[in-house]
DNA sequence: TGCGAAACGGAACTACGCTCCGTATCGTTA
DNA sequence: TAACGATACGGAGCGTAGTTCCGTTTCGCA
């Protein structure tokens, strides 16, 4: 899966020193440009910001998804690792689920355009979608299972649709003060509770 | 607002006969291409399907949003009109809300790429966003207010974020069998219920 | 110091949105 | 019905952006 040149976070310990340095430069430049113009910023802009040619970008990060993943890897890892911790700490599995989802939402809404790019069918971003899934789906499954086992939520909602739903709700957040993704996600999490029999 | 050439559904009763005919041809062609390739299909493709030049498209529909609106106007109107009817018919306002939202979701998930295009910040689609809002927000508000007045849902959720949330949840539906937008929207609607005090 | 491999840069190719203007068509008037 | 102005048409052409390709430069080892 990581035959694409960049793995882990630091530039791979392989190859020439200038290449490693350029990779780091690129990562920094991309982070800066993403923050300003969103993850769909023109490749030329990122190259310019980094002071390198476009060929260099494509050599290090064959697809835009590779670059995005490399830039945000740390934060996604952190989010993934927070899942089990919250489950252990929280008063109930449902509360832990709520908090964990909140973390994910906080991450997404502050990354301009990331939630939209993460869409499954977004050409050129399939790898990005897959990465988020690989990393977060197991965590989400664990939390959902725990909450279901505790009888706090229905057990017929899959982690995949749920996680995608949360991601979808974050699209466009941060560009419109009237739209509060956090709130809607809270409602969705409430909606997971078993239908109360009156 | 409709100084753009096309209004209502039939070609405007104005101007030359060939122009009217072309406008209808364009609408049919666009509907066909949208169904196959989604609403982001290249303008050239639509022109080719209709057997006209691109200039003709831009003359009749200055922006892509105008074309999309024209193609789907009927269905959006139908959806909007169904709101009050459901409210009058349904057993409860909350049930009516659920059914109405279901109608909206059914519409969106069958229109490849429409939910995504409807995004507020999508360059060139602002008009589309505005049209959906103009048409559906009042209906949604009415349903939400009725349900809130009946004490069936919290009263602190605005119609705008709710409607956008529903739209967002529909993004990417229909391209992935694992993702069930309908289900998630149902959960969201359940999440609207007042927190039950134990 | 010399040399082959690795990396670099950016011109060039493709795809697409959108505009612009010469040409064709319509329908009205003499 | 012939002629003419207004209206509409078509598609070449321009700008922008993604992606590739290859001649040039740099690195690091012998």
PDB file of N, CA and C in Angstrom, chain B residues 70-162:
ATOM      1  N   UNK B  70     -33.612  23.999 -14.294  1.00  0.00           N
ATOM      2  CA  UNK B  70     -34.659  23.810 -15.300  1.00  0.00           C
ATOM      3  C   UNK B  70     -35.012  22.339 -15.445  1.00  0.00           C
ATOM      4  N   UNK B  71     -34.002  21.496 -15.414  1.00  0.00           N
ATOM      5  CA  UNK B  71     -34.238  20.061 -15.597  1.00  0.00           C
ATOM      6  C   UNK B  71     -35.040  19.471 -14.435  1.00  0.00           C
ATOM      7  N   UNK B  72     -34.747  19.914 -13.227  1.00  0.00           N
ATOM      8  CA  UNK B  72     -35.361  19.278 -12.059  1.00  0.00           C
ATOM      9  C   UNK B  72     -36.481  20.071 -11.413  1.00  0.00           C
ATOM     10  N   UNK B  73     -36.829  21.194 -12.048  1.00  0.00           N
ATOM     11  CA  UNK B  73     -37.811  22.083 -11.436  1.00  0.00           C
ATOM     12  C   UNK B  73     -39.103  21.360 -11.042  1.00  0.00           C
ATOM     13  N   UNK B  74     -39.630  20.592 -11.967  1.00  0.00           N
ATOM     14  CA  UNK B  74     -40.878  19.872 -11.694  1.00  0.00           C
ATOM     15  C   UNK B  74     -40.821  19.083 -10.395  1.00  0.00           C
ATOM     16  N   UNK B  75     -39.764  18.298 -10.266  1.00  0.00           N
ATOM     17  CA  UNK B  75     -39.669  17.405  -9.117  1.00  0.00           C
ATOM     18  C   UNK B  75     -39.492  18.169  -7.813  1.00  0.00           C
ATOM     19  N   UNK B  76     -38.763  19.267  -7.895  1.00  0.00           N
ATOM     20  CA  UNK B  76     -38.591  20.053  -6.673  1.00  0.00           C
ATOM     21  C   UNK B  76     -39.920  20.680  -6.266  1.00  0.00           C
ATOM     22  N   UNK B  77     -40.642  21.171  -7.244  1.00  0.00           N
ATOM     23  CA  UNK B  77     -41.958  21.758  -6.948  1.00  0.00           C
ATOM     24  C   UNK B  77     -42.862  20.708  -6.301  1.00  0.00           C
ATOM     25  N   UNK B  78     -42.865  19.530  -6.895  1.00  0.00           N
ATOM     26  CA  UNK B  78     -43.697  18.458  -6.362  1.00  0.00           C
ATOM     27  C   UNK B  78     -43.355  18.178  -4.911  1.00  0.00           C
ATOM     28  N   UNK B  79     -42.073  18.125  -4.650  1.00  0.00           N
ATOM     29  CA  UNK B  79     -41.622  17.863  -3.288  1.00  0.00           C
ATOM     30  C   UNK B  79     -42.072  18.966  -2.348  1.00  0.00           C
ATOM     31  N   UNK B  80     -41.917  20.193  -2.801  1.00  0.00           N
ATOM     32  CA  UNK B  80     -42.303  21.322  -1.956  1.00  0.00           C
ATOM     33  C   UNK B  80     -43.796  21.276  -1.644  1.00  0.00           C
ATOM     34  N   UNK B  81     -44.574  20.949  -2.667  1.00  0.00           N
ATOM     35  CA  UNK B  81     -46.030  20.941  -2.472  1.00  0.00           C
ATOM     36  C   UNK B  81     -46.491  19.797  -1.575  1.00  0.00           C
ATOM     37  N   UNK B  82     -45.675  18.755  -1.539  1.00  0.00           N
ATOM     38  CA  UNK B  82     -46.067  17.600  -0.726  1.00  0.00           C
ATOM     39  C   UNK B  82     -46.015  17.907   0.766  1.00  0.00           C
ATOM     40  N   UNK B  83     -45.222  18.890   1.151  1.00  0.00           N
ATOM     41  CA  UNK B  83     -45.049  19.188   2.575  1.00  0.00           C
ATOM     42  C   UNK B  83     -46.350  19.454   3.306  1.00  0.00           C
ATOM     43  N   UNK B  84     -47.068  20.514   2.933  1.00  0.00           N
ATOM     44  CA  UNK B  84     -48.322  20.811   3.607  1.00  0.00           C
ATOM     45  C   UNK B  84     -49.314  19.654   3.534  1.00  0.00           C
ATOM     46  N   UNK B  85     -49.328  18.968   2.407  1.00  0.00           N
ATOM     47  CA  UNK B  85     -50.254  17.840   2.245  1.00  0.00           C
ATOM     48  C   UNK B  85     -49.960  16.748   3.272  1.00  0.00           C
ATOM     49  N   UNK B  86     -48.684  16.426   3.425  1.00  0.00           N
ATOM     50  CA  UNK B  86     -48.311  15.390   4.382  1.00  0.00           C
ATOM     51  C   UNK B  86     -48.641  15.813   5.802  1.00  0.00           C
ATOM     52  N   UNK B  87     -48.431  17.094   6.053  1.00  0.00           N
ATOM     53  CA  UNK B  87     -48.712  17.599   7.401  1.00  0.00           C
ATOM     54  C   UNK B  87     -50.196  17.437   7.728  1.00  0.00           C
ATOM     55  N   UNK B  88     -51.019  17.694   6.710  1.00  0.00           N
ATOM     56  CA  UNK B  88     -52.462  17.570   6.904  1.00  0.00           C
ATOM     57  C   UNK B  88     -52.874  16.107   7.036  1.00  0.00           C
ATOM     58  N   UNK B  89     -52.175  15.253   6.332  1.00  0.00           N
ATOM     59  CA  UNK B  89     -52.591  13.842   6.271  1.00  0.00           C
ATOM     60  C   UNK B  89     -52.018  12.988   7.397  1.00  0.00           C
ATOM     61  N   UNK B  90     -50.736  13.255   7.709  1.00  0.00           N
ATOM     62  CA  UNK B  90     -50.036  12.356   8.624  1.00  0.00           C
ATOM     63  C   UNK B  90     -50.677  12.277   9.996  1.00  0.00           C
ATOM     64  N   UNK B  91     -50.410  11.183  10.694  1.00  0.00           N
ATOM     65  CA  UNK B  91     -50.933  11.040  12.042  1.00  0.00           C
ATOM     66  C   UNK B  91     -50.357  12.091  12.996  1.00  0.00           C
ATOM     67  N   UNK B  92     -49.084  12.367  12.827  1.00  0.00           N
ATOM     68  CA  UNK B  92     -48.452  13.392  13.674  1.00  0.00           C
ATOM     69  C   UNK B  92     -47.526  14.235  12.815  1.00  0.00           C
ATOM     70  N   UNK B  93     -47.196  15.444  13.286  1.00  0.00           N
ATOM     71  CA  UNK B  93     -46.242  16.273  12.545  1.00  0.00           C
ATOM     72  C   UNK B  93     -44.892  15.576  12.366  1.00  0.00           C
ATOM     73  N   UNK B  94     -44.457  14.880  13.391  1.00  0.00           N
ATOM     74  CA  UNK B  94     -43.165  14.197  13.271  1.00  0.00           C
ATOM     75  C   UNK B  94     -43.209  13.139  12.178  1.00  0.00           C
ATOM     76  N   UNK B  95     -44.285  12.419  12.077  1.00  0.00           N
ATOM     77  CA  UNK B  95     -44.422  11.422  11.020  1.00  0.00           C
ATOM     78  C   UNK B  95     -44.422  12.097   9.653  1.00  0.00           C
ATOM     79  N   UNK B  96     -45.130  13.224   9.571  1.00  0.00           N
ATOM     80  CA  UNK B  96     -45.174  13.960   8.305  1.00  0.00           C
ATOM     81  C   UNK B  96     -43.780  14.439   7.927  1.00  0.00           C
ATOM     82  N   UNK B  97     -43.062  14.944   8.910  1.00  0.00           N
ATOM     83  CA  UNK B  97     -41.696  15.396   8.672  1.00  0.00           C
ATOM     84  C   UNK B  97     -40.849  14.252   8.137  1.00  0.00           C
ATOM     85  N   UNK B  98     -40.962  13.104   8.785  1.00  0.00           N
ATOM     86  CA  UNK B  98     -40.190  11.934   8.345  1.00  0.00           C
ATOM     87  C   UNK B  98     -40.520  11.564   6.915  1.00  0.00           C
ATOM     88  N   UNK B  99     -41.774  11.591   6.577  1.00  0.00           N
ATOM     89  CA  UNK B  99     -42.166  11.210   5.217  1.00  0.00           C
ATOM     90  C   UNK B  99     -41.704  12.242   4.195  1.00  0.00           C
ATOM     91  N   UNK B 100     -41.832  13.497   4.579  1.00  0.00           N
ATOM     92  CA  UNK B 100     -41.429  14.548   3.634  1.00  0.00           C
ATOM     93  C   UNK B 100     -39.926  14.474   3.371  1.00  0.00           C
ATOM     94  N   UNK B 101     -39.173  14.333   4.415  1.00  0.00           N
ATOM     95  CA  UNK B 101     -37.726  14.215   4.276  1.00  0.00           C
ATOM     96  C   UNK B 101     -37.395  12.989   3.419  1.00  0.00           C
ATOM     97  N   UNK B 102     -38.159  11.932   3.606  1.00  0.00           N
ATOM     98  CA  UNK B 102     -37.959  10.735   2.788  1.00  0.00           C
ATOM     99  C   UNK B 102     -38.133  11.021   1.306  1.00  0.00           C
ATOM    100  N   UNK B 103     -39.127  11.834   1.013  1.00  0.00           N
ATOM    101  CA  UNK B 103     -39.366  12.232  -0.376  1.00  0.00           C
ATOM    102  C   UNK B 103     -38.164  12.970  -0.947  1.00  0.00           C
ATOM    103  N   UNK B 104     -37.664  13.893  -0.153  1.00  0.00           N
ATOM    104  CA  UNK B 104     -36.520  14.703  -0.568  1.00  0.00           C
ATOM    105  C   UNK B 104     -35.298  13.806  -0.790  1.00  0.00           C
ATOM    106  N   UNK B 105     -35.090  12.900   0.116  1.00  0.00           N
ATOM    107  CA  UNK B 105     -33.953  11.983  -0.004  1.00  0.00           C
ATOM    108  C   UNK B 105     -34.105  11.108  -1.252  1.00  0.00           C
ATOM    109  N   UNK B 106     -35.293  10.596  -1.466  1.00  0.00           N
ATOM    110  CA  UNK B 106     -35.513   9.768  -2.656  1.00  0.00           C
ATOM    111  C   UNK B 106     -35.155  10.539  -3.919  1.00  0.00           C
ATOM    112  N   UNK B 107     -35.541  11.788  -3.938  1.00  0.00           N
ATOM    113  CA  UNK B 107     -35.226  12.630  -5.090  1.00  0.00           C
ATOM    114  C   UNK B 107     -33.717  12.773  -5.253  1.00  0.00           C
ATOM    115  N   UNK B 108     -33.059  13.126  -4.167  1.00  0.00           N
ATOM    116  CA  UNK B 108     -31.622  13.401  -4.249  1.00  0.00           C
ATOM    117  C   UNK B 108     -30.785  12.183  -4.603  1.00  0.00           C
ATOM    118  N   UNK B 109     -31.090  11.066  -3.988  1.00  0.00           N
ATOM    119  CA  UNK B 109     -30.217   9.907  -4.199  1.00  0.00           C
ATOM    120  C   UNK B 109     -30.331   9.337  -5.611  1.00  0.00           C
ATOM    121  N   UNK B 110     -31.400   9.680  -6.295  1.00  0.00           N
ATOM    122  CA  UNK B 110     -31.529   9.159  -7.652  1.00  0.00           C
ATOM    123  C   UNK B 110     -30.946  10.116  -8.695  1.00  0.00           C
ATOM    124  N   UNK B 111     -30.472  11.259  -8.249  1.00  0.00           N
ATOM    125  CA  UNK B 111     -29.883  12.229  -9.183  1.00  0.00           C
ATOM    126  C   UNK B 111     -28.392  12.280  -8.961  1.00  0.00           C
ATOM    127  N   UNK B 112     -27.701  11.540  -9.741  1.00  0.00           N
ATOM    128  CA  UNK B 112     -26.264  11.362  -9.581  1.00  0.00           C
ATOM    129  C   UNK B 112     -25.515  12.695  -9.458  1.00  0.00           C
ATOM    130  N   UNK B 113     -24.930  12.919  -8.304  1.00  0.00           N
ATOM    131  CA  UNK B 113     -24.094  14.102  -8.124  1.00  0.00           C
ATOM    132  C   UNK B 113     -24.837  15.363  -7.736  1.00  0.00           C
ATOM    133  N   UNK B 114     -26.155  15.287  -7.690  1.00  0.00           N
ATOM    134  CA  UNK B 114     -26.912  16.509  -7.405  1.00  0.00           C
ATOM    135  C   UNK B 114     -26.685  16.991  -5.972  1.00  0.00           C
ATOM    136  N   UNK B 115     -26.729  16.077  -5.033  1.00  0.00           N
ATOM    137  CA  UNK B 115     -26.543  16.469  -3.640  1.00  0.00           C
ATOM    138  C   UNK B 115     -25.196  17.160  -3.452  1.00  0.00           C
ATOM    139  N   UNK B 116     -24.189  16.646  -4.120  1.00  0.00           N
ATOM    140  CA  UNK B 116     -22.863  17.250  -4.000  1.00  0.00           C
ATOM    141  C   UNK B 116     -22.833  18.622  -4.663  1.00  0.00           C
ATOM    142  N   UNK B 117     -23.476  18.737  -5.810  1.00  0.00           N
ATOM    143  CA  UNK B 117     -23.474  20.006  -6.530  1.00  0.00           C
ATOM    144  C   UNK B 117     -24.223  21.076  -5.754  1.00  0.00           C
ATOM    145  N   UNK B 118     -25.175  20.645  -4.974  1.00  0.00           N
ATOM    146  CA  UNK B 118     -26.022  21.571  -4.234  1.00  0.00           C
ATOM    147  C   UNK B 118     -25.261  22.264  -3.120  1.00  0.00           C
ATOM    148  N   UNK B 119     -24.059  21.789  -2.834  1.00  0.00           N
ATOM    149  CA  UNK B 119     -23.243  22.410  -1.791  1.00  0.00           C
ATOM    150  C   UNK B 119     -23.149  23.918  -1.958  1.00  0.00           C
ATOM    151  N   UNK B 120     -23.198  24.602  -0.868  1.00  0.00           N
ATOM    152  CA  UNK B 120     -23.248  26.062  -0.896  1.00  0.00           C
ATOM    153  C   UNK B 120     -22.033  26.678  -1.588  1.00  0.00           C
ATOM    154  N   UNK B 121     -20.875  26.131  -1.314  1.00  0.00           N
ATOM    155  CA  UNK B 121     -19.653  26.786  -1.756  1.00  0.00           C
ATOM    156  C   UNK B 121     -19.179  26.308  -3.116  1.00  0.00           C
ATOM    157  N   UNK B 122     -19.966  25.473  -3.757  1.00  0.00           N
ATOM    158  CA  UNK B 122     -19.576  24.904  -5.029  1.00  0.00           C
ATOM    159  C   UNK B 122     -19.613  25.971  -6.128  1.00  0.00           C
ATOM    160  N   UNK B 123     -18.463  26.399  -6.579  1.00  0.00           N
ATOM    161  CA  UNK B 123     -18.378  27.488  -7.561  1.00  0.00           C
ATOM    162  C   UNK B 123     -19.281  27.228  -8.759  1.00  0.00           C
ATOM    163  N   UNK B 124     -20.092  28.203  -9.092  1.00  0.00           N
ATOM    164  CA  UNK B 124     -20.964  28.083 -10.251  1.00  0.00           C
ATOM    165  C   UNK B 124     -22.316  27.478  -9.925  1.00  0.00           C
ATOM    166  N   UNK B 125     -22.461  26.998  -8.690  1.00  0.00           N
ATOM    167  CA  UNK B 125     -23.719  26.357  -8.325  1.00  0.00           C
ATOM    168  C   UNK B 125     -24.471  27.131  -7.245  1.00  0.00           C
ATOM    169  N   UNK B 126     -24.028  28.331  -6.968  1.00  0.00           N
ATOM    170  CA  UNK B 126     -24.666  29.113  -5.916  1.00  0.00           C
ATOM    171  C   UNK B 126     -26.161  29.250  -6.187  1.00  0.00           C
ATOM    172  N   UNK B 127     -26.492  29.466  -7.446  1.00  0.00           N
ATOM    173  CA  UNK B 127     -27.897  29.649  -7.793  1.00  0.00           C
ATOM    174  C   UNK B 127     -28.709  28.404  -7.488  1.00  0.00           C
ATOM    175  N   UNK B 128     -28.088  27.260  -7.715  1.00  0.00           N
ATOM    176  CA  UNK B 128     -28.769  25.995  -7.447  1.00  0.00           C
ATOM    177  C   UNK B 128     -29.077  25.878  -5.964  1.00  0.00           C
ATOM    178  N   UNK B 129     -28.070  26.146  -5.171  1.00  0.00           N
ATOM    179  CA  UNK B 129     -28.230  26.132  -3.719  1.00  0.00           C
ATOM    180  C   UNK B 129     -29.370  27.062  -3.318  1.00  0.00           C
ATOM    181  N   UNK B 130     -29.326  28.256  -3.849  1.00  0.00           N
ATOM    182  CA  UNK B 130     -30.334  29.251  -3.498  1.00  0.00           C
ATOM    183  C   UNK B 130     -31.732  28.790  -3.910  1.00  0.00           C
ATOM    184  N   UNK B 131     -31.820  28.161  -5.053  1.00  0.00           N
ATOM    185  CA  UNK B 131     -33.137  27.713  -5.521  1.00  0.00           C
ATOM    186  C   UNK B 131     -33.737  26.673  -4.581  1.00  0.00           C
ATOM    187  N   UNK B 132     -32.943  25.675  -4.240  1.00  0.00           N
ATOM    188  CA  UNK B 132     -33.426  24.650  -3.315  1.00  0.00           C
ATOM    189  C   UNK B 132     -33.850  25.269  -1.994  1.00  0.00           C
ATOM    190  N   UNK B 133     -33.062  26.201  -1.542  1.00  0.00           N
ATOM    191  CA  UNK B 133     -33.382  26.861  -0.281  1.00  0.00           C
ATOM    192  C   UNK B 133     -34.689  27.629  -0.399  1.00  0.00           C
ATOM    193  N   UNK B 134     -34.794  28.441  -1.423  1.00  0.00           N
ATOM    194  CA  UNK B 134     -35.999  29.245  -1.631  1.00  0.00           C
ATOM    195  C   UNK B 134     -37.246  28.376  -1.614  1.00  0.00           C
ATOM    196  N   UNK B 135     -37.108  27.258  -2.288  1.00  0.00           N
ATOM    197  CA  UNK B 135     -38.279  26.415  -2.507  1.00  0.00           C
ATOM    198  C   UNK B 135     -38.603  25.518  -1.323  1.00  0.00           C
ATOM    199  N   UNK B 136     -37.551  24.976  -0.683  1.00  0.00           N
ATOM    200  CA  UNK B 136     -37.792  23.942   0.318  1.00  0.00           C
ATOM    201  C   UNK B 136     -37.672  24.421   1.764  1.00  0.00           C
ATOM    202  N   UNK B 137     -36.923  25.491   1.954  1.00  0.00           N
ATOM    203  CA  UNK B 137     -36.733  25.919   3.336  1.00  0.00           C
ATOM    204  C   UNK B 137     -38.049  26.294   4.025  1.00  0.00           C
ATOM    205  N   UNK B 138     -38.921  27.039   3.349  1.00  0.00           N
ATOM    206  CA  UNK B 138     -40.193  27.375   4.006  1.00  0.00           C
ATOM    207  C   UNK B 138     -40.993  26.132   4.374  1.00  0.00           C
ATOM    208  N   UNK B 139     -40.997  25.171   3.486  1.00  0.00           N
ATOM    209  CA  UNK B 139     -41.744  23.935   3.755  1.00  0.00           C
ATOM    210  C   UNK B 139     -41.148  23.221   4.964  1.00  0.00           C
ATOM    211  N   UNK B 140     -39.828  23.121   4.936  1.00  0.00           N
ATOM    212  CA  UNK B 140     -39.146  22.455   6.036  1.00  0.00           C
ATOM    213  C   UNK B 140     -39.408  23.168   7.352  1.00  0.00           C
ATOM    214  N   UNK B 141     -39.364  24.476   7.305  1.00  0.00           N
ATOM    215  CA  UNK B 141     -39.636  25.262   8.502  1.00  0.00           C
ATOM    216  C   UNK B 141     -41.025  24.971   9.045  1.00  0.00           C
ATOM    217  N   UNK B 142     -41.973  24.910   8.138  1.00  0.00           N
ATOM    218  CA  UNK B 142     -43.352  24.657   8.561  1.00  0.00           C
ATOM    219  C   UNK B 142     -43.475  23.309   9.277  1.00  0.00           C
ATOM    220  N   UNK B 143     -42.868  22.300   8.694  1.00  0.00           N
ATOM    221  CA  UNK B 143     -42.940  20.957   9.285  1.00  0.00           C
ATOM    222  C   UNK B 143     -42.242  20.909  10.644  1.00  0.00           C
ATOM    223  N   UNK B 144     -41.075  21.521  10.676  1.00  0.00           N
ATOM    224  CA  UNK B 144     -40.302  21.533  11.920  1.00  0.00           C
ATOM    225  C   UNK B 144     -41.061  22.274  13.022  1.00  0.00           C
ATOM    226  N   UNK B 145     -41.626  23.405  12.640  1.00  0.00           N
ATOM    227  CA  UNK B 145     -42.374  24.193  13.615  1.00  0.00           C
ATOM    228  C   UNK B 145     -43.572  23.415  14.152  1.00  0.00           C
ATOM    229  N   UNK B 146     -44.260  22.750  13.242  1.00  0.00           N
ATOM    230  CA  UNK B 146     -45.437  21.984  13.658  1.00  0.00           C
ATOM    231  C   UNK B 146     -45.044  20.877  14.630  1.00  0.00           C
ATOM    232  N   UNK B 147     -43.953  20.194  14.308  1.00  0.00           N
ATOM    233  CA  UNK B 147     -43.506  19.102  15.182  1.00  0.00           C
ATOM    234  C   UNK B 147     -43.053  19.651  16.528  1.00  0.00           C
ATOM    235  N   UNK B 148     -42.394  20.787  16.487  1.00  0.00           N
ATOM    236  CA  UNK B 148     -41.930  21.391  17.735  1.00  0.00           C
ATOM    237  C   UNK B 148     -43.129  21.846  18.574  1.00  0.00           C
ATOM    238  N   UNK B 149     -44.116  22.434  17.907  1.00  0.00           N
ATOM    239  CA  UNK B 149     -45.317  22.903  18.615  1.00  0.00           C
ATOM    240  C   UNK B 149     -46.037  21.733  19.274  1.00  0.00           C
ATOM    241  N   UNK B 150     -45.961  20.576  18.630  1.00  0.00           N
ATOM    242  CA  UNK B 150     -46.611  19.389  19.194  1.00  0.00           C
ATOM    243  C   UNK B 150     -45.747  18.731  20.269  1.00  0.00           C
ATOM    244  N   UNK B 151     -44.585  19.320  20.507  1.00  0.00           N
ATOM    245  CA  UNK B 151     -43.708  18.773  21.536  1.00  0.00           C
ATOM    246  C   UNK B 151     -43.015  17.491  21.120  1.00  0.00           C
ATOM    247  N   UNK B 152     -43.037  17.193  19.812  1.00  0.00           N
ATOM    248  CA  UNK B 152     -42.437  15.932  19.361  1.00  0.00           C
ATOM    249  C   UNK B 152     -40.938  16.043  19.119  1.00  0.00           C
ATOM    250  N   UNK B 153     -40.459  17.244  18.895  1.00  0.00           N
ATOM    251  CA  UNK B 153     -39.020  17.438  18.667  1.00  0.00           C
ATOM    252  C   UNK B 153     -38.542  18.658  19.441  1.00  0.00           C
ATOM    253  N   UNK B 154     -37.238  18.730  19.584  1.00  0.00           N
ATOM    254  CA  UNK B 154     -36.650  19.916  20.209  1.00  0.00           C
ATOM    255  C   UNK B 154     -36.970  21.120  19.331  1.00  0.00           C
ATOM    256  N   UNK B 155     -36.969  22.261  19.928  1.00  0.00           N
ATOM    257  CA  UNK B 155     -37.322  23.446  19.135  1.00  0.00           C
ATOM    258  C   UNK B 155     -36.086  24.278  18.804  1.00  0.00           C
ATOM    259  N   UNK B 156     -34.936  23.743  19.112  1.00  0.00           N
ATOM    260  CA  UNK B 156     -33.719  24.542  18.919  1.00  0.00           C
ATOM    261  C   UNK B 156     -32.885  24.104  17.721  1.00  0.00           C
ATOM    262  N   UNK B 157     -33.519  23.425  16.793  1.00  0.00           N
ATOM    263  CA  UNK B 157     -32.794  23.039  15.580  1.00  0.00           C
ATOM    264  C   UNK B 157     -33.371  23.808  14.404  1.00  0.00           C
ATOM    265  N   UNK B 158     -32.550  24.619  13.784  1.00  0.00           N
ATOM    266  CA  UNK B 158     -33.012  25.438  12.670  1.00  0.00           C
ATOM    267  C   UNK B 158     -33.299  24.623  11.424  1.00  0.00           C
ATOM    268  N   UNK B 159     -34.199  25.126  10.606  1.00  0.00           N
ATOM    269  CA  UNK B 159     -34.545  24.417   9.378  1.00  0.00           C
ATOM    270  C   UNK B 159     -33.362  24.409   8.407  1.00  0.00           C
ATOM    271  N   UNK B 160     -32.617  25.495   8.391  1.00  0.00           N
ATOM    272  CA  UNK B 160     -31.500  25.558   7.448  1.00  0.00           C
ATOM    273  C   UNK B 160     -30.438  24.500   7.719  1.00  0.00           C
ATOM    274  N   UNK B 161     -29.887  24.465   8.912  1.00  0.00           N
ATOM    275  CA  UNK B 161     -28.892  23.405   9.143  1.00  0.00           C
ATOM    276  C   UNK B 161     -29.487  22.007   8.970  1.00  0.00           C
ATOM    277  N   UNK B 162     -30.716  21.841   9.381  1.00  0.00           N
ATOM    278  CA  UNK B 162     -31.316  20.514   9.239  1.00  0.00           C
ATOM    279  C   UNK B 162     -31.410  20.099   7.772  1.00  0.00           C
TER     280      UNK B 162
END
